[in-house]
Amino acid sequence: MQVYGIFPSVKGWVGTAFTENGIFRLVLPQPDYLEVREELLASIGTGWQELEEQPYHTDIQKFLAGQCAELCLPVDWAWASPFQKEVLQAVQQIPYGQAETYGSLAAKLGKPEAVRAVGGALGRNRVPLVIPCHRVLAAGNKLGGFSSRHGLQDKVSLLDLEGIAYIL
Protein backbone atom coordinates (compact mmCIF):
# COMPACT_ATOMS: atom_id res chain seq x y z
CA MET A 1 0.00 0.00 0.00
CA GLN A 2 1.44 3.32 -1.10
CA VAL A 3 -1.08 6.15 -0.90
CA TYR A 4 -0.97 9.92 -0.89
CA GLY A 5 -3.40 12.74 -0.40
CA ILE A 6 -3.62 16.51 -0.40
CA PHE A 7 -6.01 18.28 1.94
CA PRO A 8 -6.80 21.76 3.22
CA SER A 9 -5.84 23.12 6.63
CA VAL A 10 -6.14 26.54 8.26
CA LYS A 11 -2.55 27.22 7.13
CA GLY A 12 -2.97 26.05 3.51
CA TRP A 13 -2.83 22.82 1.52
CA VAL A 14 -0.91 19.90 3.03
CA GLY A 15 0.37 16.77 1.30
CA THR A 16 0.99 13.39 2.90
CA ALA A 17 2.12 9.99 1.70
CA PHE A 18 1.72 6.75 3.67
CA THR A 19 2.83 3.16 3.36
CA GLU A 20 1.69 0.20 5.43
CA ASN A 21 4.50 1.13 7.86
CA GLY A 22 3.38 4.72 8.45
CA ILE A 23 3.82 8.24 7.16
CA PHE A 24 6.51 8.45 4.50
CA ARG A 25 6.34 12.14 3.48
CA LEU A 26 4.62 15.32 4.63
CA VAL A 27 4.63 18.57 2.65
CA LEU A 28 4.07 21.60 4.88
CA PRO A 29 1.12 23.91 4.21
CA GLN A 30 1.24 26.05 1.11
CA PRO A 31 -1.40 28.30 -0.45
CA ASP A 32 -1.39 26.51 -3.80
CA TYR A 33 -2.77 22.97 -4.17
CA LEU A 34 -0.78 22.33 -7.34
CA GLU A 35 2.54 23.33 -5.71
CA VAL A 36 1.90 20.88 -2.89
CA ARG A 37 0.99 18.12 -5.33
CA GLU A 38 4.08 18.80 -7.47
CA GLU A 39 6.42 18.80 -4.45
CA LEU A 40 4.84 15.69 -2.94
CA LEU A 41 4.92 13.64 -6.15
CA ALA A 42 8.48 14.74 -6.96
CA SER A 43 9.64 13.45 -3.57
CA ILE A 44 7.83 10.10 -3.46
CA GLY A 45 8.28 8.82 -7.00
CA THR A 46 5.90 6.66 -9.00
CA GLY A 47 3.55 3.85 -8.04
CA TRP A 48 1.52 5.76 -5.44
CA GLN A 49 -2.28 5.83 -5.42
CA GLU A 50 -4.18 9.00 -4.53
CA LEU A 51 -6.87 8.62 -1.89
CA GLU A 52 -9.44 11.21 -0.89
CA GLU A 53 -9.24 10.33 2.79
CA GLN A 54 -6.11 9.16 4.52
CA PRO A 55 -5.41 8.28 8.07
CA TYR A 56 -4.32 11.17 10.26
CA HIS A 57 -5.50 14.08 8.09
CA THR A 58 -7.78 15.23 10.90
CA ASP A 59 -4.91 15.05 13.42
CA ILE A 60 -2.68 17.18 11.20
CA GLN A 61 -5.48 19.71 10.62
CA LYS A 62 -6.05 19.98 14.38
CA PHE A 63 -2.33 20.43 15.03
CA LEU A 64 -2.08 23.25 12.48
CA ALA A 65 -5.15 24.92 14.02
CA GLY A 66 -3.53 24.82 17.47
CA GLN A 67 -6.08 22.29 18.78
CA CYS A 68 -3.70 19.34 19.22
CA ALA A 69 -0.31 19.38 20.93
CA GLU A 70 1.39 16.34 19.41
CA LEU A 71 1.23 14.20 16.31
CA CYS A 72 1.89 10.62 17.37
CA LEU A 73 1.89 9.00 13.95
CA PRO A 74 3.82 5.91 12.92
CA VAL A 75 6.75 6.74 10.63
CA ASP A 76 8.00 4.69 7.69
CA TRP A 77 11.76 5.11 8.20
CA ALA A 78 12.78 3.54 4.86
CA TRP A 79 14.29 6.87 3.72
CA ALA A 80 16.48 7.46 6.80
CA SER A 81 20.02 6.33 7.51
CA PRO A 82 20.65 4.88 10.99
CA PHE A 83 22.15 8.21 12.15
CA GLN A 84 19.27 10.24 10.70
CA LYS A 85 16.78 7.95 12.42
CA GLU A 86 18.63 8.31 15.74
CA VAL A 87 18.61 12.12 15.48
CA LEU A 88 15.00 12.34 14.34
CA GLN A 89 13.75 9.97 17.02
CA ALA A 90 15.46 12.23 19.59
CA VAL A 91 13.68 15.23 18.05
CA GLN A 92 10.35 13.41 18.45
CA GLN A 93 10.95 13.54 22.21
CA ILE A 94 11.06 17.37 22.35
CA PRO A 95 7.76 18.38 23.98
CA TYR A 96 5.26 20.74 22.35
CA GLY A 97 6.08 24.35 23.13
CA GLN A 98 9.74 23.64 23.95
CA ALA A 99 12.94 23.78 21.94
CA GLU A 100 16.43 22.33 21.90
CA THR A 101 19.55 23.60 20.18
CA TYR A 102 21.54 21.65 17.63
CA GLY A 103 24.36 21.48 20.20
CA SER A 104 22.20 20.24 23.06
CA LEU A 105 20.68 17.61 20.80
CA ALA A 106 24.13 16.41 19.69
CA ALA A 107 25.21 16.23 23.34
CA LYS A 108 22.11 14.22 24.29
CA LEU A 109 23.02 11.75 21.55
CA GLY A 110 26.48 11.41 23.11
CA LYS A 111 28.07 13.06 20.06
CA PRO A 112 28.75 16.68 21.07
CA GLU A 113 31.07 17.18 18.08
CA ALA A 114 28.32 16.19 15.63
CA VAL A 115 26.40 19.49 15.64
CA ARG A 116 26.64 19.95 11.86
CA ALA A 117 25.71 16.31 11.24
CA VAL A 118 22.64 16.78 13.46
CA GLY A 119 21.68 19.80 11.35
CA GLY A 120 22.18 17.74 8.19
CA ALA A 121 19.92 14.98 9.50
CA LEU A 122 17.24 17.53 10.34
CA GLY A 123 17.53 19.03 6.86
CA ARG A 124 16.59 15.65 5.40
CA ASN A 125 13.50 15.19 7.59
CA ARG A 126 10.74 13.99 5.23
CA VAL A 127 7.94 14.25 7.79
CA PRO A 128 8.03 17.66 9.50
CA LEU A 129 5.36 18.20 12.17
CA VAL A 130 5.41 14.46 12.93
CA ILE A 131 9.12 14.84 13.61
CA PRO A 132 9.05 18.46 14.85
CA CYS A 133 12.45 19.63 13.58
CA HIS A 134 11.19 23.21 13.80
CA ARG A 135 11.74 22.84 17.59
CA VAL A 136 15.51 22.74 17.07
CA LEU A 137 17.23 26.13 17.16
CA ALA A 138 20.78 27.36 16.69
CA ALA A 139 22.95 28.43 19.62
CA GLY A 140 21.48 31.29 21.60
CA ASN A 141 17.96 30.31 20.47
CA LYS A 142 18.55 31.77 17.02
CA LEU A 143 16.48 30.39 14.17
CA GLY A 144 19.18 28.46 12.31
CA GLY A 145 17.95 26.87 9.09
CA PHE A 146 14.87 25.09 7.85
CA SER A 147 14.46 22.87 4.80
CA SER A 148 11.10 23.59 3.25
CA ARG A 149 9.80 25.47 0.26
CA HIS A 150 9.38 28.65 2.32
CA GLY A 151 12.36 28.06 4.63
CA LEU A 152 12.51 30.15 7.77
CA GLN A 153 9.03 31.56 7.13
CA ASP A 154 7.65 28.04 7.74
CA LYS A 155 9.81 27.58 10.84
CA VAL A 156 8.72 30.90 12.34
CA SER A 157 5.07 30.07 11.67
CA LEU A 158 5.40 26.73 13.49
CA LEU A 159 7.39 28.20 16.39
CA ASP A 160 4.78 30.94 16.79
CA LEU A 161 1.99 28.34 16.69
CA GLU A 162 3.60 26.59 19.66
CA GLY A 163 4.59 29.78 21.48
CA ILE A 164 8.32 28.97 21.33
CA ALA A 165 10.60 31.97 21.84
CA TYR A 166 13.45 32.49 19.36
CA ILE A 167 15.87 35.19 18.28
CA LEU A 168 15.91 36.41 14.69
Tab-separated table of C-alpha atoms in Angstrom:
chain	number	residue	atom	x	y	z
A	1	MET	CA	0.000	0.000	0.000
A	2	GLN	CA	1.442	3.323	-1.096
A	3	VAL	CA	-1.078	6.148	-0.897
A	4	TYR	CA	-0.969	9.921	-0.885
A	5	GLY	CA	-3.398	12.738	-0.402
A	6	ILE	CA	-3.623	16.506	-0.397
A	7	PHE	CA	-6.005	18.275	1.935
A	8	PRO	CA	-6.800	21.763	3.222
A	9	SER	CA	-5.836	23.123	6.630
A	10	VAL	CA	-6.136	26.542	8.256
A	11	LYS	CA	-2.546	27.221	7.131
A	12	GLY	CA	-2.970	26.047	3.514
A	13	TRP	CA	-2.830	22.819	1.516
A	14	VAL	CA	-0.907	19.903	3.032
A	15	GLY	CA	0.372	16.773	1.304
A	16	THR	CA	0.992	13.385	2.898
A	17	ALA	CA	2.124	9.989	1.701
A	18	PHE	CA	1.717	6.753	3.668
A	19	THR	CA	2.828	3.161	3.356
A	20	GLU	CA	1.685	0.201	5.429
A	21	ASN	CA	4.497	1.126	7.861
A	22	GLY	CA	3.381	4.725	8.450
A	23	ILE	CA	3.823	8.241	7.159
A	24	PHE	CA	6.507	8.450	4.495
A	25	ARG	CA	6.343	12.136	3.480
A	26	LEU	CA	4.616	15.321	4.625
A	27	VAL	CA	4.628	18.574	2.652
A	28	LEU	CA	4.068	21.596	4.884
A	29	PRO	CA	1.120	23.914	4.213
A	30	GLN	CA	1.240	26.048	1.105
A	31	PRO	CA	-1.397	28.302	-0.446
A	32	ASP	CA	-1.386	26.514	-3.797
A	33	TYR	CA	-2.774	22.968	-4.173
A	34	LEU	CA	-0.779	22.330	-7.343
A	35	GLU	CA	2.540	23.332	-5.715
A	36	VAL	CA	1.897	20.879	-2.887
A	37	ARG	CA	0.990	18.120	-5.333
A	38	GLU	CA	4.078	18.797	-7.465
A	39	GLU	CA	6.418	18.801	-4.446
A	40	LEU	CA	4.843	15.690	-2.943
A	41	LEU	CA	4.915	13.640	-6.154
A	42	ALA	CA	8.483	14.744	-6.961
A	43	SER	CA	9.635	13.454	-3.571
A	44	ILE	CA	7.832	10.099	-3.459
A	45	GLY	CA	8.281	8.821	-6.998
A	46	THR	CA	5.900	6.658	-9.003
A	47	GLY	CA	3.550	3.853	-8.039
A	48	TRP	CA	1.516	5.760	-5.445
A	49	GLN	CA	-2.279	5.828	-5.416
A	50	GLU	CA	-4.176	9.000	-4.529
A	51	LEU	CA	-6.872	8.621	-1.886
A	52	GLU	CA	-9.444	11.212	-0.892
A	53	GLU	CA	-9.243	10.332	2.795
A	54	GLN	CA	-6.114	9.163	4.517
A	55	PRO	CA	-5.406	8.284	8.070
A	56	TYR	CA	-4.324	11.170	10.260
A	57	HIS	CA	-5.500	14.083	8.085
A	58	THR	CA	-7.779	15.232	10.901
A	59	ASP	CA	-4.914	15.053	13.423
A	60	ILE	CA	-2.685	17.175	11.198
A	61	GLN	CA	-5.482	19.706	10.617
A	62	LYS	CA	-6.054	19.985	14.381
A	63	PHE	CA	-2.334	20.430	15.028
A	64	LEU	CA	-2.078	23.247	12.484
A	65	ALA	CA	-5.152	24.916	14.021
A	66	GLY	CA	-3.526	24.815	17.473
A	67	GLN	CA	-6.077	22.287	18.776
A	68	CYS	CA	-3.698	19.338	19.220
A	69	ALA	CA	-0.309	19.384	20.929
A	70	GLU	CA	1.390	16.345	19.409
A	71	LEU	CA	1.234	14.197	16.314
A	72	CYS	CA	1.890	10.618	17.370
A	73	LEU	CA	1.887	8.999	13.950
A	74	PRO	CA	3.821	5.913	12.917
A	75	VAL	CA	6.746	6.736	10.629
A	76	ASP	CA	8.002	4.689	7.695
A	77	TRP	CA	11.762	5.105	8.199
A	78	ALA	CA	12.781	3.544	4.856
A	79	TRP	CA	14.292	6.871	3.720
A	80	ALA	CA	16.477	7.463	6.804
A	81	SER	CA	20.024	6.326	7.508
A	82	PRO	CA	20.652	4.880	10.991
A	83	PHE	CA	22.153	8.214	12.148
A	84	GLN	CA	19.267	10.243	10.703
A	85	LYS	CA	16.783	7.947	12.424
A	86	GLU	CA	18.630	8.309	15.738
A	87	VAL	CA	18.608	12.117	15.477
A	88	LEU	CA	15.003	12.344	14.335
A	89	GLN	CA	13.752	9.974	17.020
A	90	ALA	CA	15.456	12.228	19.591
A	91	VAL	CA	13.677	15.231	18.050
A	92	GLN	CA	10.346	13.413	18.455
A	93	GLN	CA	10.949	13.544	22.213
A	94	ILE	CA	11.059	17.365	22.350
A	95	PRO	CA	7.757	18.379	23.982
A	96	TYR	CA	5.261	20.736	22.350
A	97	GLY	CA	6.081	24.355	23.135
A	98	GLN	CA	9.738	23.640	23.947
A	99	ALA	CA	12.937	23.782	21.937
A	100	GLU	CA	16.427	22.332	21.905
A	101	THR	CA	19.548	23.598	20.182
A	102	TYR	CA	21.543	21.648	17.633
A	103	GLY	CA	24.358	21.483	20.198
A	104	SER	CA	22.198	20.243	23.063
A	105	LEU	CA	20.675	17.612	20.801
A	106	ALA	CA	24.132	16.410	19.688
A	107	ALA	CA	25.206	16.235	23.344
A	108	LYS	CA	22.106	14.215	24.285
A	109	LEU	CA	23.025	11.750	21.555
A	110	GLY	CA	26.484	11.412	23.109
A	111	LYS	CA	28.066	13.060	20.057
A	112	PRO	CA	28.753	16.676	21.070
A	113	GLU	CA	31.073	17.175	18.077
A	114	ALA	CA	28.321	16.191	15.629
A	115	VAL	CA	26.398	19.489	15.642
A	116	ARG	CA	26.644	19.947	11.857
A	117	ALA	CA	25.708	16.309	11.243
A	118	VAL	CA	22.641	16.776	13.459
A	119	GLY	CA	21.682	19.796	11.346
A	120	GLY	CA	22.181	17.743	8.194
A	121	ALA	CA	19.921	14.984	9.496
A	122	LEU	CA	17.237	17.533	10.336
A	123	GLY	CA	17.535	19.032	6.864
A	124	ARG	CA	16.589	15.654	5.400
A	125	ASN	CA	13.505	15.186	7.586
A	126	ARG	CA	10.743	13.989	5.232
A	127	VAL	CA	7.943	14.249	7.793
A	128	PRO	CA	8.026	17.657	9.501
A	129	LEU	CA	5.360	18.197	12.172
A	130	VAL	CA	5.408	14.457	12.925
A	131	ILE	CA	9.124	14.843	13.610
A	132	PRO	CA	9.054	18.456	14.849
A	133	CYS	CA	12.445	19.630	13.584
A	134	HIS	CA	11.191	23.211	13.805
A	135	ARG	CA	11.742	22.844	17.586
A	136	VAL	CA	15.514	22.739	17.073
A	137	LEU	CA	17.234	26.126	17.162
A	138	ALA	CA	20.777	27.363	16.687
A	139	ALA	CA	22.954	28.426	19.623
A	140	GLY	CA	21.476	31.295	21.598
A	141	ASN	CA	17.960	30.306	20.468
A	142	LYS	CA	18.553	31.768	17.024
A	143	LEU	CA	16.481	30.391	14.166
A	144	GLY	CA	19.179	28.458	12.311
A	145	GLY	CA	17.951	26.871	9.089
A	146	PHE	CA	14.865	25.095	7.852
A	147	SER	CA	14.461	22.872	4.798
A	148	SER	CA	11.100	23.591	3.250
A	149	ARG	CA	9.801	25.474	0.261
A	150	HIS	CA	9.376	28.650	2.321
A	151	GLY	CA	12.356	28.056	4.631
A	152	LEU	CA	12.507	30.150	7.774
A	153	GLN	CA	9.027	31.555	7.125
A	154	ASP	CA	7.646	28.041	7.740
A	155	LYS	CA	9.814	27.576	10.838
A	156	VAL	CA	8.717	30.899	12.340
A	157	SER	CA	5.067	30.067	11.675
A	158	LEU	CA	5.398	26.725	13.491
A	159	LEU	CA	7.387	28.198	16.395
A	160	ASP	CA	4.776	30.937	16.786
A	161	LEU	CA	1.985	28.343	16.687
A	162	GLU	CA	3.602	26.590	19.657
A	163	GLY	CA	4.593	29.780	21.479
A	164	ILE	CA	8.317	28.966	21.329
A	165	ALA	CA	10.602	31.968	21.842
A	166	TYR	CA	13.447	32.492	19.361
A	167	ILE	CA	15.871	35.187	18.282
A	168	LEU	CA	15.911	36.411	14.688
